[in-house]
């Protein structure tokens, strides 16, 4: 994948594969899969496991590399991360499992291909809306073939629509956002991968989440970056810190707006 054009061709091939597997393994189980709980209390369904098995078999045929999935043990994930510098697939077979299990049509397959632990390909696909966000490093970001962002969006924080997840941010910051929000309006969709893409598309102007895992943002971070957006870890440091680290994230598609949003958040964190 030495050129941007070659990487983009790979991203489009990945997008086609994701669509096919989602159509075969996820859509037939929508509204039919029972909820189960992992030891950490998070949800999974038969559709998560079935689609992860299919992706684990199919992805290495596109590009060589092991497949690190959310539905693995922490020990398995850590081993694959440590050994995967030359090529590693990072997948969340269904990001937004609670939405999926409850019949809320906001969930997505999220897949990234990493080299030296940085994403070079990314696809986020919602099989209900048939919206496929994808990007290749150096080749731009797209929604169903249309380059992102779709709209210019807000130029000032007071006019911005924010994506904010309150669950894992500090009480002080949460209180400030609830009582004295600096933005025009706020949304939360229950799928981190889609929220990254909504920022990249200009549907959300700014974004804040208190705790995401690698598979939550690996693809979305690349899609946002290729759309011209900016993101960083909420507490500083690299976002790409491995599968064992939960990171707070802050982002915006407009670099100037990001600076305003980041300064406001950091002053109250």
PDB file of C-alpha atoms in Angstrom:
ATOM      1  CA  UNK A   1       0.000   0.000   0.000  1.00  0.00           C
ATOM      2  CA  UNK A   2       2.724   2.423  -1.018  1.00  0.00           C
ATOM      3  CA  UNK A   3       0.538   5.093  -2.653  1.00  0.00           C
ATOM      4  CA  UNK A   4      -2.606   6.923  -1.604  1.00  0.00           C
ATOM      5  CA  UNK A   5      -4.443   5.554  -4.639  1.00  0.00           C
ATOM      6  CA  UNK A   6      -3.531   1.996  -3.685  1.00  0.00           C
ATOM      7  CA  UNK A   7      -4.659   2.559  -0.112  1.00  0.00           C
ATOM      8  CA  UNK A   8      -7.962   4.011  -1.304  1.00  0.00           C
ATOM      9  CA  UNK A   9      -8.529   0.985  -3.532  1.00  0.00           C
ATOM     10  CA  UNK A  10      -7.951  -1.244  -0.497  1.00  0.00           C
ATOM     11  CA  UNK A  11     -10.383   0.829   1.562  1.00  0.00           C
ATOM     12  CA  UNK A  12     -13.063   0.392  -1.090  1.00  0.00           C
ATOM     13  CA  UNK A  13     -12.428  -3.356  -1.204  1.00  0.00           C
ATOM     14  CA  UNK A  14     -12.720  -3.436   2.589  1.00  0.00           C
ATOM     15  CA  UNK A  15     -15.955  -1.474   2.404  1.00  0.00           C
ATOM     16  CA  UNK A  16     -17.413  -4.021  -0.005  1.00  0.00           C
ATOM     17  CA  UNK A  17     -16.414  -6.887   2.287  1.00  0.00           C
ATOM     18  CA  UNK A  18     -17.951  -5.173   5.312  1.00  0.00           C
ATOM     19  CA  UNK A  19     -21.227  -4.615   3.482  1.00  0.00           C
ATOM     20  CA  UNK A  20     -21.403  -8.277   2.442  1.00  0.00           C
ATOM     21  CA  UNK A  21     -20.709  -9.701   5.900  1.00  0.00           C
ATOM     22  CA  UNK A  22     -23.079  -7.258   7.594  1.00  0.00           C
ATOM     23  CA  UNK A  23     -25.811  -8.239   5.158  1.00  0.00           C
ATOM     24  CA  UNK A  24     -25.220 -11.953   5.755  1.00  0.00           C
ATOM     25  CA  UNK A  25     -24.472 -12.099   9.492  1.00  0.00           C
ATOM     26  CA  UNK A  26     -25.874  -8.982  11.187  1.00  0.00           C
ATOM     27  CA  UNK A  27     -29.050  -7.878   9.424  1.00  0.00           C
ATOM     28  CA  UNK A  28     -30.778 -11.320   9.634  1.00  0.00           C
ATOM     29  CA  UNK A  29     -30.237 -11.245  13.425  1.00  0.00           C
ATOM     30  CA  UNK A  30     -31.502  -7.697  13.960  1.00  0.00           C
ATOM     31  CA  UNK A  31     -34.485  -7.707  16.364  1.00  0.00           C
ATOM     32  CA  UNK A  32     -33.921 -11.450  16.886  1.00  0.00           C
ATOM     33  CA  UNK A  33     -30.724 -11.736  18.976  1.00  0.00           C
ATOM     34  CA  UNK A  34     -30.945 -12.110  22.736  1.00  0.00           C
ATOM     35  CA  UNK A  35     -28.758  -9.960  24.954  1.00  0.00           C
ATOM     36  CA  UNK A  36     -25.956 -11.584  26.951  1.00  0.00           C
ATOM     37  CA  UNK A  37     -23.496 -10.094  29.411  1.00  0.00           C
ATOM     38  CA  UNK A  38     -19.730 -10.412  29.481  1.00  0.00           C
ATOM     39  CA  UNK A  39     -17.874 -10.642  32.837  1.00  0.00           C
ATOM     40  CA  UNK A  40     -17.325  -6.854  32.774  1.00  0.00           C
ATOM     41  CA  UNK A  41     -21.088  -6.274  32.469  1.00  0.00           C
ATOM     42  CA  UNK A  42     -21.100  -5.099  28.858  1.00  0.00           C
ATOM     43  CA  UNK A  43     -23.503  -6.590  26.353  1.00  0.00           C
ATOM     44  CA  UNK A  44     -22.941  -8.960  23.461  1.00  0.00           C
ATOM     45  CA  UNK A  45     -25.237 -10.889  21.151  1.00  0.00           C
ATOM     46  CA  UNK A  46     -25.011 -13.857  18.814  1.00  0.00           C
ATOM     47  CA  UNK A  47     -24.624 -11.363  15.976  1.00  0.00           C
ATOM     48  CA  UNK A  48     -21.454  -9.925  17.553  1.00  0.00           C
ATOM     49  CA  UNK A  49     -19.863 -13.365  17.773  1.00  0.00           C
ATOM     50  CA  UNK A  50     -20.992 -14.592  14.349  1.00  0.00           C
ATOM     51  CA  UNK A  51     -19.827 -11.475  12.512  1.00  0.00           C
ATOM     52  CA  UNK A  52     -16.501 -11.417  14.366  1.00  0.00           C
ATOM     53  CA  UNK A  53     -15.849 -15.015  13.289  1.00  0.00           C
ATOM     54  CA  UNK A  54     -16.545 -14.102   9.662  1.00  0.00           C
ATOM     55  CA  UNK A  55     -14.357 -11.021   9.746  1.00  0.00           C
ATOM     56  CA  UNK A  56     -11.532 -12.939  11.424  1.00  0.00           C
ATOM     57  CA  UNK A  57     -11.538 -15.367   8.492  1.00  0.00           C
ATOM     58  CA  UNK A  58     -12.064 -12.828   5.694  1.00  0.00           C
ATOM     59  CA  UNK A  59      -9.911  -9.824   6.595  1.00  0.00           C
ATOM     60  CA  UNK A  60      -6.468 -11.488   6.318  1.00  0.00           C
ATOM     61  CA  UNK A  61      -7.344 -12.415   2.721  1.00  0.00           C
ATOM     62  CA  UNK A  62      -7.452  -8.683   1.953  1.00  0.00           C
ATOM     63  CA  UNK A  63      -4.267  -7.708   3.821  1.00  0.00           C
ATOM     64  CA  UNK A  64      -2.045  -9.866   5.996  1.00  0.00           C
ATOM     65  CA  UNK A  65      -2.363  -9.385   9.726  1.00  0.00           C
ATOM     66  CA  UNK A  66      -3.976 -10.852  12.793  1.00  0.00           C
ATOM     67  CA  UNK A  67      -7.476  -9.713  13.795  1.00  0.00           C
ATOM     68  CA  UNK A  68      -7.882  -8.028  17.170  1.00  0.00           C
ATOM     69  CA  UNK A  69     -11.578  -7.969  18.078  1.00  0.00           C
ATOM     70  CA  UNK A  70     -13.603  -6.572  20.935  1.00  0.00           C
ATOM     71  CA  UNK A  71     -15.086 -10.006  21.615  1.00  0.00           C
ATOM     72  CA  UNK A  72     -11.708 -11.432  22.738  1.00  0.00           C
ATOM     73  CA  UNK A  73     -10.081 -11.831  26.117  1.00  0.00           C
ATOM     74  CA  UNK A  74      -7.789  -9.058  27.341  1.00  0.00           C
ATOM     75  CA  UNK A  75      -4.853 -11.460  27.210  1.00  0.00           C
ATOM     76  CA  UNK A  76      -5.529 -12.302  23.559  1.00  0.00           C
ATOM     77  CA  UNK A  77      -5.908  -8.620  22.689  1.00  0.00           C
ATOM     78  CA  UNK A  78      -2.647  -7.637  24.403  1.00  0.00           C
ATOM     79  CA  UNK A  79      -0.701 -10.385  22.637  1.00  0.00           C
ATOM     80  CA  UNK A  80      -2.005  -9.410  19.205  1.00  0.00           C
ATOM     81  CA  UNK A  81      -1.295  -5.719  19.838  1.00  0.00           C
ATOM     82  CA  UNK A  82       2.291  -6.404  20.916  1.00  0.00           C
ATOM     83  CA  UNK A  83       2.954  -8.643  17.912  1.00  0.00           C
ATOM     84  CA  UNK A  84       1.024  -6.630  15.317  1.00  0.00           C
ATOM     85  CA  UNK A  85       3.280  -3.726  14.406  1.00  0.00           C
ATOM     86  CA  UNK A  86       3.669  -4.814  10.760  1.00  0.00           C
ATOM     87  CA  UNK A  87      -0.062  -5.160  10.187  1.00  0.00           C
ATOM     88  CA  UNK A  88      -3.056  -5.614  12.475  1.00  0.00           C
ATOM     89  CA  UNK A  89      -6.811  -5.565  11.968  1.00  0.00           C
ATOM     90  CA  UNK A  90      -8.794  -3.922  14.776  1.00  0.00           C
ATOM     91  CA  UNK A  91     -12.527  -4.607  14.707  1.00  0.00           C
ATOM     92  CA  UNK A  92     -15.711  -4.003  16.602  1.00  0.00           C
ATOM     93  CA  UNK A  93     -18.258  -6.267  14.901  1.00  0.00           C
ATOM     94  CA  UNK A  94     -21.169  -4.254  16.318  1.00  0.00           C
ATOM     95  CA  UNK A  95     -20.420  -0.904  17.903  1.00  0.00           C
ATOM     96  CA  UNK A  96     -23.595   0.096  19.741  1.00  0.00           C
ATOM     97  CA  UNK A  97     -24.691  -3.375  20.862  1.00  0.00           C
ATOM     98  CA  UNK A  98     -27.311  -1.949  23.238  1.00  0.00           C
ATOM     99  CA  UNK A  99     -28.884  -0.077  20.322  1.00  0.00           C
ATOM    100  CA  UNK A 100     -28.735  -3.235  18.185  1.00  0.00           C
ATOM    101  CA  UNK A 101     -30.298  -5.416  20.878  1.00  0.00           C
ATOM    102  CA  UNK A 102     -33.039  -2.872  21.621  1.00  0.00           C
ATOM    103  CA  UNK A 103     -33.970  -2.304  17.984  1.00  0.00           C
ATOM    104  CA  UNK A 104     -32.511   1.212  17.816  1.00  0.00           C
ATOM    105  CA  UNK A 105     -31.126   1.612  14.263  1.00  0.00           C
ATOM    106  CA  UNK A 106     -27.896   3.364  15.280  1.00  0.00           C
ATOM    107  CA  UNK A 107     -25.061   0.833  15.378  1.00  0.00           C
ATOM    108  CA  UNK A 108     -22.162   0.016  13.098  1.00  0.00           C
ATOM    109  CA  UNK A 109     -19.416  -2.329  12.081  1.00  0.00           C
ATOM    110  CA  UNK A 110     -16.091  -0.592  12.755  1.00  0.00           C
ATOM    111  CA  UNK A 111     -12.879  -1.917  11.187  1.00  0.00           C
ATOM    112  CA  UNK A 112      -9.398  -0.423  10.920  1.00  0.00           C
ATOM    113  CA  UNK A 113      -6.131  -1.751   9.535  1.00  0.00           C
ATOM    114  CA  UNK A 114      -3.091  -0.591  11.503  1.00  0.00           C
ATOM    115  CA  UNK A 115       0.581  -0.455  10.588  1.00  0.00           C
ATOM    116  CA  UNK A 116       3.004   0.460  13.373  1.00  0.00           C
ATOM    117  CA  UNK A 117      -0.106   0.813  15.544  1.00  0.00           C
ATOM    118  CA  UNK A 118      -1.507   3.666  13.442  1.00  0.00           C
ATOM    119  CA  UNK A 119      -4.631   3.329  11.240  1.00  0.00           C
ATOM    120  CA  UNK A 120      -4.114   3.373   7.487  1.00  0.00           C
ATOM    121  CA  UNK A 121      -7.564   2.065   6.459  1.00  0.00           C
ATOM    122  CA  UNK A 122     -10.905   2.527   8.181  1.00  0.00           C
ATOM    123  CA  UNK A 123     -14.527   1.610   7.513  1.00  0.00           C
ATOM    124  CA  UNK A 124     -17.591   2.307   9.676  1.00  0.00           C
ATOM    125  CA  UNK A 125     -20.810   0.885   8.262  1.00  0.00           C
ATOM    126  CA  UNK A 126     -24.392   1.170   9.509  1.00  0.00           C
ATOM    127  CA  UNK A 127     -26.287  -1.676   7.792  1.00  0.00           C
ATOM    128  CA  UNK A 128     -29.717  -0.229   8.675  1.00  0.00           C
ATOM    129  CA  UNK A 129     -29.175   3.139   6.975  1.00  0.00           C
ATOM    130  CA  UNK A 130     -26.705   1.692   4.430  1.00  0.00           C
ATOM    131  CA  UNK A 131     -24.253   4.486   5.227  1.00  0.00           C
ATOM    132  CA  UNK A 132     -20.635   3.507   4.752  1.00  0.00           C
ATOM    133  CA  UNK A 133     -17.947   5.870   5.993  1.00  0.00           C
ATOM    134  CA  UNK A 134     -14.438   4.979   4.870  1.00  0.00           C
ATOM    135  CA  UNK A 135     -10.958   6.472   4.608  1.00  0.00           C
ATOM    136  CA  UNK A 136      -7.418   5.660   3.588  1.00  0.00           C
ATOM    137  CA  UNK A 137      -4.417   7.524   4.946  1.00  0.00           C
ATOM    138  CA  UNK A 138      -3.505  10.342   2.615  1.00  0.00           C
ATOM    139  CA  UNK A 139      -6.488   9.689   0.316  1.00  0.00           C
ATOM    140  CA  UNK A 140      -9.411  11.431   2.031  1.00  0.00           C
ATOM    141  CA  UNK A 141     -12.593  10.271   3.749  1.00  0.00           C
ATOM    142  CA  UNK A 142     -15.921   9.421   2.148  1.00  0.00           C
ATOM    143  CA  UNK A 143     -19.550   8.566   2.813  1.00  0.00           C
ATOM    144  CA  UNK A 144     -20.918   6.236   0.132  1.00  0.00           C
ATOM    145  CA  UNK A 145     -18.442   7.751  -2.310  1.00  0.00           C
ATOM    146  CA  UNK A 146     -19.017  11.427  -1.430  1.00  0.00           C
ATOM    147  CA  UNK A 147     -16.037  13.202   0.071  1.00  0.00           C
ATOM    148  CA  UNK A 148     -16.290  14.371   3.679  1.00  0.00           C
ATOM    149  CA  UNK A 149     -17.184  16.669   5.275  1.00  0.00           C
ATOM    150  CA  UNK A 150     -20.664  17.027   3.798  1.00  0.00           C
ATOM    151  CA  UNK A 151     -21.184  20.508   5.204  1.00  0.00           C
ATOM    152  CA  UNK A 152     -19.075  23.316   6.583  1.00  0.00           C
ATOM    153  CA  UNK A 153     -20.687  23.357  10.021  1.00  0.00           C
ATOM    154  CA  UNK A 154     -20.428  25.896  12.825  1.00  0.00           C
ATOM    155  CA  UNK A 155     -17.557  28.335  13.001  1.00  0.00           C
ATOM    156  CA  UNK A 156     -18.077  29.297  16.663  1.00  0.00           C
ATOM    157  CA  UNK A 157     -18.697  27.161  19.726  1.00  0.00           C
ATOM    158  CA  UNK A 158     -21.895  28.997  20.606  1.00  0.00           C
ATOM    159  CA  UNK A 159     -23.434  27.812  17.320  1.00  0.00           C
ATOM    160  CA  UNK A 160     -22.126  24.244  17.533  1.00  0.00           C
ATOM    161  CA  UNK A 161     -24.025  20.971  17.874  1.00  0.00           C
ATOM    162  CA  UNK A 162     -22.018  18.781  20.233  1.00  0.00           C
ATOM    163  CA  UNK A 163     -21.793  15.038  20.631  1.00  0.00           C
ATOM    164  CA  UNK A 164     -21.258  14.428  24.350  1.00  0.00           C
ATOM    165  CA  UNK A 165     -21.274  11.220  26.384  1.00  0.00           C
ATOM    166  CA  UNK A 166     -21.658  12.145  30.058  1.00  0.00           C
ATOM    167  CA  UNK A 167     -21.054   8.694  31.572  1.00  0.00           C
ATOM    168  CA  UNK A 168     -17.304   8.824  32.130  1.00  0.00           C
ATOM    169  CA  UNK A 169     -16.407  12.499  32.367  1.00  0.00           C
ATOM    170  CA  UNK A 170     -15.711  14.166  35.703  1.00  0.00           C
ATOM    171  CA  UNK A 171     -18.634  15.338  37.831  1.00  0.00           C
ATOM    172  CA  UNK A 172     -17.392  18.922  37.675  1.00  0.00           C
ATOM    173  CA  UNK A 173     -17.130  18.940  33.874  1.00  0.00           C
ATOM    174  CA  UNK A 174     -20.492  17.172  33.583  1.00  0.00           C
ATOM    175  CA  UNK A 175     -22.138  19.771  35.812  1.00  0.00           C
ATOM    176  CA  UNK A 176     -20.659  22.622  33.775  1.00  0.00           C
ATOM    177  CA  UNK A 177     -21.874  21.053  30.521  1.00  0.00           C
ATOM    178  CA  UNK A 178     -25.350  20.414  31.926  1.00  0.00           C
ATOM    179  CA  UNK A 179     -25.855  23.825  33.530  1.00  0.00           C
ATOM    180  CA  UNK A 180     -23.708  26.163  31.392  1.00  0.00           C
ATOM    181  CA  UNK A 181     -23.123  24.474  28.038  1.00  0.00           C
ATOM    182  CA  UNK A 182     -20.980  26.539  25.668  1.00  0.00           C
ATOM    183  CA  UNK A 183     -22.658  25.117  22.562  1.00  0.00           C
ATOM    184  CA  UNK A 184     -26.051  25.480  20.911  1.00  0.00           C
ATOM    185  CA  UNK A 185     -27.296  21.889  21.369  1.00  0.00           C
ATOM    186  CA  UNK A 186     -26.093  18.408  22.368  1.00  0.00           C
ATOM    187  CA  UNK A 187     -26.646  14.827  21.110  1.00  0.00           C
ATOM    188  CA  UNK A 188     -25.602  11.296  22.103  1.00  0.00           C
ATOM    189  CA  UNK A 189     -26.264   8.358  19.773  1.00  0.00           C
ATOM    190  CA  UNK A 190     -24.970   5.319  21.650  1.00  0.00           C
ATOM    191  CA  UNK A 191     -22.382   4.316  19.035  1.00  0.00           C
ATOM    192  CA  UNK A 192     -18.924   5.838  19.390  1.00  0.00           C
ATOM    193  CA  UNK A 193     -17.864   4.774  15.903  1.00  0.00           C
ATOM    194  CA  UNK A 194     -20.831   6.509  14.300  1.00  0.00           C
ATOM    195  CA  UNK A 195     -20.323   9.619  16.419  1.00  0.00           C
ATOM    196  CA  UNK A 196     -16.750   9.982  15.130  1.00  0.00           C
ATOM    197  CA  UNK A 197     -18.102   9.742  11.599  1.00  0.00           C
ATOM    198  CA  UNK A 198     -20.886  12.235  12.297  1.00  0.00           C
ATOM    199  CA  UNK A 199     -18.200  14.720  13.323  1.00  0.00           C
ATOM    200  CA  UNK A 200     -16.247  13.951  10.143  1.00  0.00           C
ATOM    201  CA  UNK A 201     -19.404  14.519   8.080  1.00  0.00           C
ATOM    202  CA  UNK A 202     -20.221  17.820   9.786  1.00  0.00           C
ATOM    203  CA  UNK A 203     -23.395  16.491  11.404  1.00  0.00           C
ATOM    204  CA  UNK A 204     -21.794  17.118  14.783  1.00  0.00           C
ATOM    205  CA  UNK A 205     -19.476  20.096  15.177  1.00  0.00           C
ATOM    206  CA  UNK A 206     -17.619  19.048  18.333  1.00  0.00           C
ATOM    207  CA  UNK A 207     -17.279  15.817  20.288  1.00  0.00           C
ATOM    208  CA  UNK A 208     -16.449  14.680  23.822  1.00  0.00           C
ATOM    209  CA  UNK A 209     -16.384  11.172  25.258  1.00  0.00           C
ATOM    210  CA  UNK A 210     -14.972  10.231  28.647  1.00  0.00           C
ATOM    211  CA  UNK A 211     -13.783   6.699  27.914  1.00  0.00           C
ATOM    212  CA  UNK A 212     -13.277   4.754  24.683  1.00  0.00           C
ATOM    213  CA  UNK A 213     -11.381   1.606  23.836  1.00  0.00           C
ATOM    214  CA  UNK A 214      -9.127   1.119  20.820  1.00  0.00           C
ATOM    215  CA  UNK A 215     -11.829  -0.525  18.677  1.00  0.00           C
ATOM    216  CA  UNK A 216     -14.240   2.335  19.443  1.00  0.00           C
ATOM    217  CA  UNK A 217     -12.101   4.938  17.682  1.00  0.00           C
ATOM    218  CA  UNK A 218      -9.430   3.281  15.515  1.00  0.00           C
ATOM    219  CA  UNK A 219     -11.460   3.605  12.298  1.00  0.00           C
ATOM    220  CA  UNK A 220     -13.347   6.775  13.232  1.00  0.00           C
ATOM    221  CA  UNK A 221     -10.202   8.656  14.176  1.00  0.00           C
ATOM    222  CA  UNK A 222      -8.731   8.045  10.718  1.00  0.00           C
ATOM    223  CA  UNK A 223     -11.981   9.019   8.997  1.00  0.00           C
ATOM    224  CA  UNK A 224     -12.114  12.281  10.958  1.00  0.00           C
ATOM    225  CA  UNK A 225      -8.443  13.064  10.295  1.00  0.00           C
ATOM    226  CA  UNK A 226      -8.835  12.466   6.566  1.00  0.00           C
ATOM    227  CA  UNK A 227     -11.878  14.786   6.589  1.00  0.00           C
ATOM    228  CA  UNK A 228      -9.621  17.525   7.984  1.00  0.00           C
ATOM    229  CA  UNK A 229     -10.676  17.189  11.612  1.00  0.00           C
ATOM    230  CA  UNK A 230      -8.656  17.194  14.813  1.00  0.00           C
ATOM    231  CA  UNK A 231      -8.776  14.867  17.822  1.00  0.00           C
ATOM    232  CA  UNK A 232      -6.711  14.214  20.908  1.00  0.00           C
ATOM    233  CA  UNK A 233      -6.832  12.259  24.141  1.00  0.00           C
ATOM    234  CA  UNK A 234      -8.715  14.168  26.805  1.00  0.00           C
ATOM    235  CA  UNK A 235      -5.962  13.813  29.395  1.00  0.00           C
ATOM    236  CA  UNK A 236      -3.066  14.154  26.961  1.00  0.00           C
ATOM    237  CA  UNK A 237      -0.925  11.476  25.381  1.00  0.00           C
ATOM    238  CA  UNK A 238      -1.505   9.230  22.416  1.00  0.00           C
ATOM    239  CA  UNK A 239      -4.927   7.858  21.575  1.00  0.00           C
ATOM    240  CA  UNK A 240      -3.341   4.741  20.109  1.00  0.00           C
ATOM    241  CA  UNK A 241      -2.264   3.342  23.462  1.00  0.00           C
ATOM    242  CA  UNK A 242      -3.292  -0.264  23.023  1.00  0.00           C
ATOM    243  CA  UNK A 243      -6.366  -2.347  23.808  1.00  0.00           C
ATOM    244  CA  UNK A 244      -6.029  -2.226  27.596  1.00  0.00           C
ATOM    245  CA  UNK A 245      -6.303   1.567  27.877  1.00  0.00           C
ATOM    246  CA  UNK A 246      -9.597   3.435  28.003  1.00  0.00           C
ATOM    247  CA  UNK A 247      -9.139   6.982  26.731  1.00  0.00           C
ATOM    248  CA  UNK A 248     -11.208  10.131  26.944  1.00  0.00           C
ATOM    249  CA  UNK A 249     -11.402  11.892  23.575  1.00  0.00           C
ATOM    250  CA  UNK A 250     -12.140  15.387  22.325  1.00  0.00           C
ATOM    251  CA  UNK A 251     -12.586  16.259  18.660  1.00  0.00           C
ATOM    252  CA  UNK A 252     -13.942  18.659  16.033  1.00  0.00           C
ATOM    253  CA  UNK A 253     -13.947  18.750  12.242  1.00  0.00           C
ATOM    254  CA  UNK A 254     -12.994  22.456  12.175  1.00  0.00           C
ATOM    255  CA  UNK A 255      -9.452  22.991  13.584  1.00  0.00           C
ATOM    256  CA  UNK A 256     -10.279  26.511  14.780  1.00  0.00           C
ATOM    257  CA  UNK A 257     -13.410  25.306  16.534  1.00  0.00           C
ATOM    258  CA  UNK A 258     -11.406  22.456  18.053  1.00  0.00           C
ATOM    259  CA  UNK A 259      -9.071  24.958  19.703  1.00  0.00           C
ATOM    260  CA  UNK A 260     -12.011  26.843  21.229  1.00  0.00           C
ATOM    261  CA  UNK A 261     -13.731  23.634  22.373  1.00  0.00           C
ATOM    262  CA  UNK A 262     -10.555  22.085  23.775  1.00  0.00           C
ATOM    263  CA  UNK A 263      -9.687  25.212  25.744  1.00  0.00           C
ATOM    264  CA  UNK A 264     -13.195  25.337  27.252  1.00  0.00           C
ATOM    265  CA  UNK A 265     -13.117  21.664  28.273  1.00  0.00           C
ATOM    266  CA  UNK A 266      -9.588  21.712  29.699  1.00  0.00           C
ATOM    267  CA  UNK A 267     -10.371  24.789  31.778  1.00  0.00           C
ATOM    268  CA  UNK A 268     -13.179  22.864  33.483  1.00  0.00           C
ATOM    269  CA  UNK A 269     -11.687  19.357  33.694  1.00  0.00           C
TER     270      UNK A 269
END
